[in-house]
mmCIF file of C-alpha atoms in Angstrom:
data_model
loop_
_atom_site.group_PDB
_atom_site.id
_atom_site.type_symbol
_atom_site.label_atom_id
_atom_site.label_comp_id
_atom_site.label_asym_id
_atom_site.label_seq_id
_atom_site.Cartn_x
_atom_site.Cartn_y
_atom_site.Cartn_z
ATOM 1 C CA MET A 18 6.367 -38.251 -24.586
ATOM 2 C CA ALA A 19 4.725 -37.163 -21.309
ATOM 3 C CA ASN A 20 6.866 -34.435 -20.606
ATOM 4 C CA ARG A 21 7.449 -32.724 -23.523
ATOM 5 C CA THR A 22 5.764 -29.389 -24.734
ATOM 6 C CA VAL A 23 2.928 -29.584 -27.153
ATOM 7 C CA LYS A 24 3.860 -29.273 -30.912
ATOM 8 C CA ASP A 25 1.958 -26.012 -31.650
ATOM 9 C CA ALA A 26 2.986 -24.073 -28.744
ATOM 10 C CA ILE A 27 4.510 -20.778 -29.354
ATOM 11 C CA SER A 28 7.867 -19.641 -27.758
ATOM 12 C CA VAL A 29 8.002 -17.618 -24.787
ATOM 13 C CA ARG A 30 11.052 -15.027 -24.024
ATOM 14 C CA GLY A 31 12.625 -16.652 -27.232
ATOM 15 C CA THR A 32 12.625 -19.995 -25.787
ATOM 16 C CA ASN A 33 10.672 -23.169 -24.798
ATOM 17 C CA PRO A 34 8.141 -22.360 -22.233
ATOM 18 C CA GLN A 35 9.036 -25.300 -19.821
ATOM 19 C CA TYR A 36 12.434 -23.816 -19.795
ATOM 20 C CA LEU A 37 11.008 -20.845 -17.843
ATOM 21 C CA VAL A 38 11.634 -23.533 -14.768
ATOM 22 C CA GLU A 39 15.094 -24.241 -13.938
ATOM 23 C CA LYS A 40 16.611 -27.639 -15.155
ATOM 24 C CA ILE A 41 16.737 -29.182 -11.602
ATOM 25 C CA ILE A 42 13.509 -28.097 -10.312
ATOM 26 C CA ARG A 43 11.932 -29.344 -13.597
ATOM 27 C CA THR A 44 13.348 -32.865 -12.882
ATOM 28 C CA ARG A 45 12.009 -32.710 -9.648
ATOM 29 C CA ILE A 46 9.001 -32.186 -10.983
ATOM 30 C CA TYR A 47 8.847 -34.942 -13.396
ATOM 31 C CA ASP A 48 9.574 -37.043 -10.629
ATOM 32 C CA SER A 49 6.907 -36.237 -8.200
ATOM 33 C CA GLN A 50 4.284 -38.529 -7.471
ATOM 34 C CA TYR A 51 1.782 -35.849 -8.150
ATOM 35 C CA TRP A 52 2.873 -35.017 -11.345
ATOM 36 C CA LYS A 53 2.915 -38.961 -12.627
ATOM 37 C CA GLU A 54 -0.868 -39.467 -11.155
ATOM 38 C CA GLU A 55 -2.584 -35.879 -11.210
ATOM 39 C CA CYS A 56 -0.551 -34.126 -14.507
ATOM 40 C CA PHE A 57 -0.766 -36.934 -16.900
ATOM 41 C CA ALA A 58 -2.546 -35.677 -20.191
ATOM 42 C CA LEU A 59 -4.216 -33.098 -18.997
ATOM 43 C CA SER A 60 -5.874 -30.292 -21.068
ATOM 44 C CA ALA A 61 -6.782 -26.932 -20.159
ATOM 45 C CA GLU A 62 -10.178 -27.815 -18.814
ATOM 46 C CA LEU A 63 -8.934 -30.311 -16.542
ATOM 47 C CA VAL A 64 -6.245 -28.126 -15.534
ATOM 48 C CA ALA A 65 -8.960 -25.548 -14.126
ATOM 49 C CA GLU A 66 -10.617 -28.773 -12.363
ATOM 50 C CA LYS A 67 -7.356 -29.692 -10.677
ATOM 51 C CA ALA A 68 -6.569 -26.131 -9.379
ATOM 52 C CA ILE A 69 -9.998 -25.720 -7.820
ATOM 53 C CA LYS A 70 -8.592 -28.204 -5.263
ATOM 54 C CA LEU A 71 -5.488 -26.484 -4.449
ATOM 55 C CA ARG A 72 -5.389 -25.417 -1.019
ATOM 56 C CA PHE A 73 -1.933 -23.189 -0.879
ATOM 57 C CA ILE A 74 0.573 -21.797 -3.153
ATOM 58 C CA GLY A 75 4.382 -22.463 -2.986
ATOM 59 C CA GLY A 76 7.398 -24.040 -4.809
ATOM 60 C CA VAL A 77 9.768 -26.831 -3.442
ATOM 61 C CA PHE A 78 10.238 -27.780 -0.080
ATOM 62 C CA GLY A 79 11.803 -30.464 2.171
ATOM 63 C CA GLY A 80 15.552 -31.971 1.985
ATOM 64 C CA ASN A 81 14.679 -33.722 -1.045
ATOM 65 C CA ILE A 82 13.324 -30.942 -2.909
ATOM 66 C CA LYS A 83 9.608 -31.651 -3.051
ATOM 67 C CA PRO A 84 7.472 -29.941 -5.597
ATOM 68 C CA THR A 85 4.287 -28.917 -4.329
ATOM 69 C CA PRO A 86 0.681 -29.255 -6.640
ATOM 70 C CA PHE A 87 0.935 -25.356 -7.196
ATOM 71 C CA LEU A 88 4.366 -25.844 -8.785
ATOM 72 C CA CYS A 89 3.443 -28.652 -10.807
ATOM 73 C CA LEU A 90 0.270 -26.866 -12.240
ATOM 74 C CA THR A 91 2.325 -24.173 -13.156
ATOM 75 C CA LEU A 92 4.513 -26.275 -15.168
ATOM 76 C CA LYS A 93 1.632 -28.049 -16.521
ATOM 77 C CA MET A 94 0.220 -24.868 -18.175
ATOM 78 C CA LEU A 95 3.396 -24.099 -19.529
ATOM 79 C CA GLN A 96 3.761 -27.240 -21.318
ATOM 80 C CA ILE A 97 0.269 -27.168 -22.702
ATOM 81 C CA GLN A 98 0.266 -23.488 -23.173
ATOM 82 C CA PRO A 99 -3.862 -22.932 -22.590
ATOM 83 C CA SER A 100 -5.138 -19.749 -24.335
ATOM 84 C CA LYS A 101 -5.079 -16.344 -23.053
ATOM 85 C CA ASP A 102 -8.833 -15.795 -22.983
ATOM 86 C CA ILE A 103 -8.773 -18.954 -20.279
ATOM 87 C CA ILE A 104 -5.881 -17.415 -18.286
ATOM 88 C CA ILE A 105 -7.894 -14.075 -17.941
ATOM 89 C CA GLU A 106 -10.625 -15.812 -16.271
ATOM 90 C CA PHE A 107 -8.666 -17.614 -13.942
ATOM 91 C CA ILE A 108 -7.795 -13.891 -12.824
ATOM 92 C CA ARG A 109 -10.870 -12.104 -13.109
ATOM 93 C CA GLN A 110 -12.906 -14.540 -11.262
ATOM 94 C CA GLU A 111 -13.674 -13.385 -7.767
ATOM 95 C CA ASP A 112 -15.650 -16.248 -5.813
ATOM 96 C CA PHE A 113 -14.156 -18.900 -7.029
ATOM 97 C CA ASN A 114 -11.149 -20.669 -5.570
ATOM 98 C CA ARG A 115 -8.507 -17.806 -4.502
ATOM 99 C CA TYR A 116 -5.540 -20.239 -5.646
ATOM 100 C CA VAL A 117 -7.189 -20.560 -9.056
ATOM 101 C CA ARG A 118 -6.433 -16.708 -8.931
ATOM 102 C CA ALA A 119 -3.291 -16.964 -8.017
ATOM 103 C CA LEU A 120 -2.177 -19.786 -10.519
ATOM 104 C CA GLY A 121 -3.334 -17.533 -13.338
ATOM 105 C CA ALA A 122 -1.463 -14.418 -11.991
ATOM 106 C CA LEU A 123 1.712 -16.491 -11.989
ATOM 107 C CA TYR A 124 1.216 -17.656 -15.592
ATOM 108 C CA LEU A 125 0.589 -14.223 -16.889
ATOM 109 C CA ARG A 126 3.590 -12.992 -15.052
ATOM 110 C CA LEU A 127 6.009 -15.705 -16.752
ATOM 111 C CA THR A 128 4.375 -15.639 -19.901
ATOM 112 C CA GLY A 129 2.584 -12.389 -20.790
ATOM 113 C CA SER A 130 4.025 -8.791 -21.847
ATOM 114 C CA ALA A 131 4.625 -5.836 -19.519
ATOM 115 C CA LEU A 132 1.391 -4.387 -20.795
ATOM 116 C CA ASP A 133 -1.040 -7.271 -19.995
ATOM 117 C CA CYS A 134 1.181 -7.751 -16.765
ATOM 118 C CA TYR A 135 0.207 -4.220 -15.718
ATOM 119 C CA LYS A 136 -3.471 -4.373 -17.173
ATOM 120 C CA TYR A 137 -4.673 -7.285 -15.687
ATOM 121 C CA LEU A 138 -2.570 -7.762 -12.535
ATOM 122 C CA GLU A 139 -2.854 -4.336 -10.843
ATOM 123 C CA PRO A 140 -6.516 -4.621 -9.932
ATOM 124 C CA LEU A 141 -5.807 -7.425 -7.866
ATOM 125 C CA TYR A 142 -3.959 -4.804 -5.262
ATOM 126 C CA ASN A 143 -7.703 -4.635 -4.180
ATOM 127 C CA ASP A 144 -7.813 -8.111 -2.986
ATOM 128 C CA TYR A 145 -7.059 -9.121 0.186
ATOM 129 C CA LYS A 146 -8.066 -12.589 0.431
ATOM 130 C CA LYS A 147 -5.561 -14.964 2.605
ATOM 131 C CA LEU A 148 -3.320 -17.062 1.223
ATOM 132 C CA ARG A 149 -1.748 -19.922 2.764
ATOM 133 C CA MET A 150 2.200 -20.257 1.388
ATOM 134 C CA GLN A 151 4.331 -23.402 1.851
ATOM 135 C CA ASN A 152 8.092 -22.342 2.634
ATOM 136 C CA LYS A 153 11.173 -24.648 2.425
ATOM 137 C CA MET A 154 10.798 -26.440 5.627
ATOM 138 C CA GLY A 155 7.295 -27.038 4.628
ATOM 139 C CA LYS A 156 5.715 -24.836 7.267
ATOM 140 C CA TYR A 157 2.764 -22.658 6.148
ATOM 141 C CA GLU A 158 2.500 -19.027 6.210
ATOM 142 C CA LEU A 159 -0.172 -16.595 5.972
ATOM 143 C CA LEU A 160 0.192 -14.500 2.902
ATOM 144 C CA HIS A 161 -2.689 -12.027 1.307
ATOM 145 C CA MET A 162 -3.155 -11.731 -2.234
ATOM 146 C CA ASP A 163 -2.030 -8.233 -3.076
ATOM 147 C CA GLU A 164 1.437 -8.987 -1.248
ATOM 148 C CA PHE A 165 1.603 -12.091 -3.812
ATOM 149 C CA ILE A 166 1.093 -9.625 -6.568
ATOM 150 C CA ASP A 167 3.294 -7.263 -5.170
ATOM 151 C CA MET A 168 5.924 -10.085 -5.119
ATOM 152 C CA LEU A 169 5.331 -11.134 -8.938
ATOM 153 C CA PHE A 170 6.277 -7.387 -9.637
ATOM 154 C CA ARG A 171 9.053 -6.855 -7.205
ATOM 155 C CA GLU A 172 10.941 -10.089 -6.561
ATOM 156 C CA GLU A 173 13.443 -11.816 -8.836
ATOM 157 C CA ARG A 174 11.974 -15.490 -7.604
ATOM 158 C CA VAL A 175 8.630 -16.420 -6.804
ATOM 159 C CA CYS A 176 7.896 -19.929 -5.968
ATOM 160 C CA ASP A 177 11.479 -20.704 -6.788
ATOM 161 C CA ILE A 178 10.844 -19.521 -10.495
ATOM 162 C CA ILE A 179 13.115 -16.960 -11.717
ATOM 163 C CA LEU A 180 10.515 -14.396 -12.915
ATOM 164 C CA PRO A 181 11.619 -12.770 -16.337
ATOM 165 C CA ARG A 182 12.198 -8.851 -16.327
ATOM 166 C CA VAL A 183 9.442 -6.568 -16.813
ATOM 167 C CA GLN A 184 9.313 -3.278 -18.255
ATOM 168 C CA ALA A 185 9.099 -0.315 -15.915
ATOM 169 C CA ARG A 186 5.680 1.191 -15.877
ATOM 170 C CA HIS A 187 6.774 4.598 -16.275
ATOM 171 C CA VAL A 188 8.277 3.674 -19.813
ATOM 172 C CA LEU A 189 4.640 2.377 -20.813
ATOM 173 C CA GLU A 190 3.034 5.869 -19.298
ATOM 174 C CA GLU A 191 5.340 8.314 -21.521
ATOM 175 C CA THR A 192 4.884 6.316 -24.889
ATOM 176 C CA ASN A 193 0.635 6.167 -24.097
ATOM 177 C CA GLN A 194 0.518 2.995 -24.013
ATOM 178 C CA LEU A 195 -0.648 2.750 -20.422
ATOM 179 C CA GLU A 196 -2.778 5.177 -18.260
ATOM 180 C CA PRO A 197 -0.991 6.589 -15.176
ATOM 181 C CA LEU A 198 -1.703 4.244 -11.771
ATOM 182 C CA LYS A 199 -4.823 5.811 -9.880
ATOM 183 C CA SER A 200 -4.983 4.178 -6.427
ATOM 184 C CA ALA A 201 -8.332 3.057 -4.834
ATOM 185 C CA LEU A 202 -7.649 5.630 -1.585
ATOM 186 C CA GLU A 203 -7.279 8.692 -3.955
ATOM 187 C CA ASP A 204 -11.400 9.106 -3.658
ATOM 188 C CA ASP A 205 -11.094 8.921 0.266
ATOM 189 C CA LEU A 206 -8.311 11.531 0.310
ATOM 190 C CA GLU A 207 -10.316 13.806 -1.362
ATOM 191 C CA MET A 208 -13.082 13.696 0.620
ATOM 192 C CA GLU A 209 -11.032 14.042 3.735
ATOM 193 C CA GLU A 210 -9.327 17.106 2.490
ATOM 194 C CA SER A 211 -12.567 18.558 1.583
ATOM 195 C CA GLU A 212 -13.975 17.975 5.027
ATOM 196 C CA GLU A 213 -11.040 19.566 6.817
ATOM 197 C CA GLU A 214 -11.411 22.917 4.669
ATOM 198 C CA MET A 215 -15.225 22.957 5.666
ATOM 199 C CA GLU A 216 -14.350 23.013 9.060
ATOM 200 C CA LEU A 217 -14.213 26.222 11.260
ATOM 201 C CA PRO A 218 -11.077 26.923 13.273
ATOM 202 C CA LEU A 219 -10.937 25.996 16.668
ATOM 203 C CA TYR A 220 -8.998 28.718 17.941
ATOM 204 C CA PRO A 221 -9.031 32.279 17.566
ATOM 205 C CA ARG A 222 -6.477 33.960 15.086
ATOM 206 C CA ARG A 223 -3.613 35.788 16.275
ATOM 207 C CA HIS A 224 -1.673 38.229 14.246
ATOM 208 C CA ARG A 225 2.390 39.053 14.270
ATOM 209 C CA CYS A 226 3.361 42.444 15.772
ATOM 210 C CA ALA A 227 5.963 44.145 13.786
ATOM 211 C CA THR A 228 8.725 42.535 16.242
ATOM 212 C CA GLY A 229 7.513 39.287 15.297
ATOM 213 C CA ARG A 230 5.705 38.114 18.568
ATOM 214 C CA ARG A 231 2.434 37.039 18.302
ATOM 215 C CA SER A 232 -0.140 40.172 19.363
ATOM 216 C CA PRO A 233 -3.028 39.308 21.901
ATOM 217 C CA THR A 234 -6.186 37.742 20.424
ATOM 218 C CA THR A 235 -8.336 40.746 18.762
ATOM 219 C CA VAL A 236 -11.059 42.112 20.404
ATOM 220 C CA THR A 237 -13.675 40.761 17.647
ATOM 221 C CA ASP A 238 -12.601 37.316 18.709
ATOM 222 C CA ILE A 239 -12.952 36.940 22.215
ATOM 223 C CA ALA A 240 -15.613 37.557 24.540
ATOM 224 C CA PRO A 241 -15.972 41.258 26.106
ATOM 225 C CA ARG A 242 -15.260 41.491 29.708
ATOM 226 C CA ALA A 243 -16.191 44.152 31.572
ATOM 227 C CA VAL A 244 -13.518 45.996 33.792
ATOM 228 C CA PRO A 245 -14.653 46.644 37.252
ATOM 229 C CA SER A 246 -15.825 50.576 37.989
ATOM 230 C CA ASP A 247 -14.522 50.582 41.355
ATOM 231 C CA PRO A 248 -12.813 54.054 42.153
ATOM 232 C CA ASP A 249 -9.942 51.896 43.876
ATOM 233 C CA PRO A 250 -8.739 49.646 41.356
ATOM 234 C CA GLY A 251 -6.663 47.599 43.647
ATOM 235 C CA PRO A 252 -4.437 45.360 41.510
ATOM 236 C CA LEU A 253 -4.042 48.421 38.649
ATOM 237 C CA THR A 254 -2.581 50.754 41.300
ATOM 238 C CA ALA A 255 -0.282 48.345 43.085
ATOM 239 C CA MET A 256 1.114 47.430 39.640
ATOM 240 C CA THR A 257 1.528 51.236 38.736
ATOM 241 C CA SER A 258 3.665 51.586 41.999
ATOM 242 C CA HIS A 259 5.425 48.522 41.348
ATOM 243 C CA ALA A 260 6.557 49.433 37.603
ATOM 244 C CA SER A 261 7.340 52.753 39.056
ATOM 245 C CA ALA A 262 9.689 51.349 41.861
ATOM 246 C CA GLY A 263 11.631 48.812 39.182
ATOM 247 C CA ILE A 264 9.468 45.637 40.680
ATOM 248 C CA THR A 265 8.290 43.604 37.854
ATOM 249 C CA PRO A 266 4.914 42.672 39.029
ATOM 250 C CA VAL A 267 3.192 39.247 38.137
ATOM 251 C CA LEU A 268 -0.494 39.018 37.138
ATOM 252 C CA PRO A 269 -2.978 36.387 36.068
ATOM 253 C CA MET A 270 -3.236 36.073 32.015
ATOM 254 C CA SER A 271 -6.898 36.892 32.465
ATOM 255 C CA LEU A 272 -5.654 39.888 34.147
ATOM 256 C CA ARG A 273 -3.064 40.901 32.294
ATOM 257 C CA ALA A 274 -5.640 40.824 28.667
ATOM 258 C CA ILE A 275 -8.009 43.299 30.570
ATOM 259 C CA ILE A 276 -4.908 45.691 31.579
ATOM 260 C CA ASN A 277 -3.607 45.025 27.842
ATOM 261 C CA TYR A 278 -6.615 46.911 26.611
ATOM 262 C CA SER A 279 -7.520 48.980 29.259
ATOM 263 C CA HIS A 280 -3.881 50.386 30.082
ATOM 264 C CA PRO A 281 -1.702 50.573 27.350
ATOM 265 C CA GLU A 282 0.906 52.871 28.786
ATOM 266 C CA LEU A 283 2.096 49.732 31.045
ATOM 267 C CA TYR A 284 3.032 47.611 27.858
ATOM 268 C CA CYS A 285 5.644 48.174 25.002
ATOM 269 C CA THR A 286 3.892 49.913 21.848
ATOM 270 C CA GLN A 287 5.549 47.197 19.708
ATOM 271 C CA GLY A 288 3.426 44.436 21.099
ATOM 272 C CA PHE A 289 2.049 42.201 23.483
ATOM 273 C CA LEU A 290 4.498 41.096 26.166
ATOM 274 C CA ASN A 291 3.792 37.340 27.231
ATOM 275 C CA HIS A 292 5.767 37.599 30.049
ATOM 276 C CA PRO A 293 5.814 39.832 33.114
ATOM 277 C CA SER A 294 9.643 40.392 33.215
ATOM 278 C CA GLU A 295 9.322 42.209 29.738
ATOM 279 C CA VAL A 296 7.132 45.179 31.118
ATOM 280 C CA LYS A 297 8.714 48.419 31.326
ATOM 281 C CA ALA A 298 8.666 50.871 33.802
#
């Protein structure tokens, strides 16, 4: 009698709500000490009091397939079938026990429609509280709430319960039943893009010549440099003589930039040559 579903319970996915848990695991829960001592004759209000005392989530563990209290309370909620308003309050509370929110999220994923799952569970992607999860070896692992919600949407089995299929989100968007998902990071990305557009370029602009090579920096982009008015130019005369003799001169980049504007005959008319070996006699 204590393991039967309530009389006025509504079928979920076309079957008894308790049958969403596999029979072998359901039998282990019925035989567990926690179920017999803590889950007997519980109502929806008493389930909330038991959920406050949870300290970890998980399915079954150990060689004897022992169920965790989290799994026992999940089956108890499937048995008594609390109202939807109570489950939504479990999910919306933030400053309460985080495991109460995880319990409500799992129950809604099992019994709720696809529209309700996307509507009430997707906001929990912004919850980064830490959860302790007990694996099958009985050891604890660290998990976050957003990871647990992602598991409810992507994994086939969570806490040793096979999750029912959920309708794809884009199908609900195409039928206008659900608005497109907006990430919480979109506002930050838009602010970064606007800041990048307002920043000035750090380097002067360069234009390309007809040959495809980059032209030198324009005169307006660089500070003007005074060419020495020495009657004996020195390097310029030596460069002219070397070029006439077929010898390729090697000059510093700063001096080459000055010569490019003051003596264009030493360079090709197609554009600036970045290497001295390209200088023509």
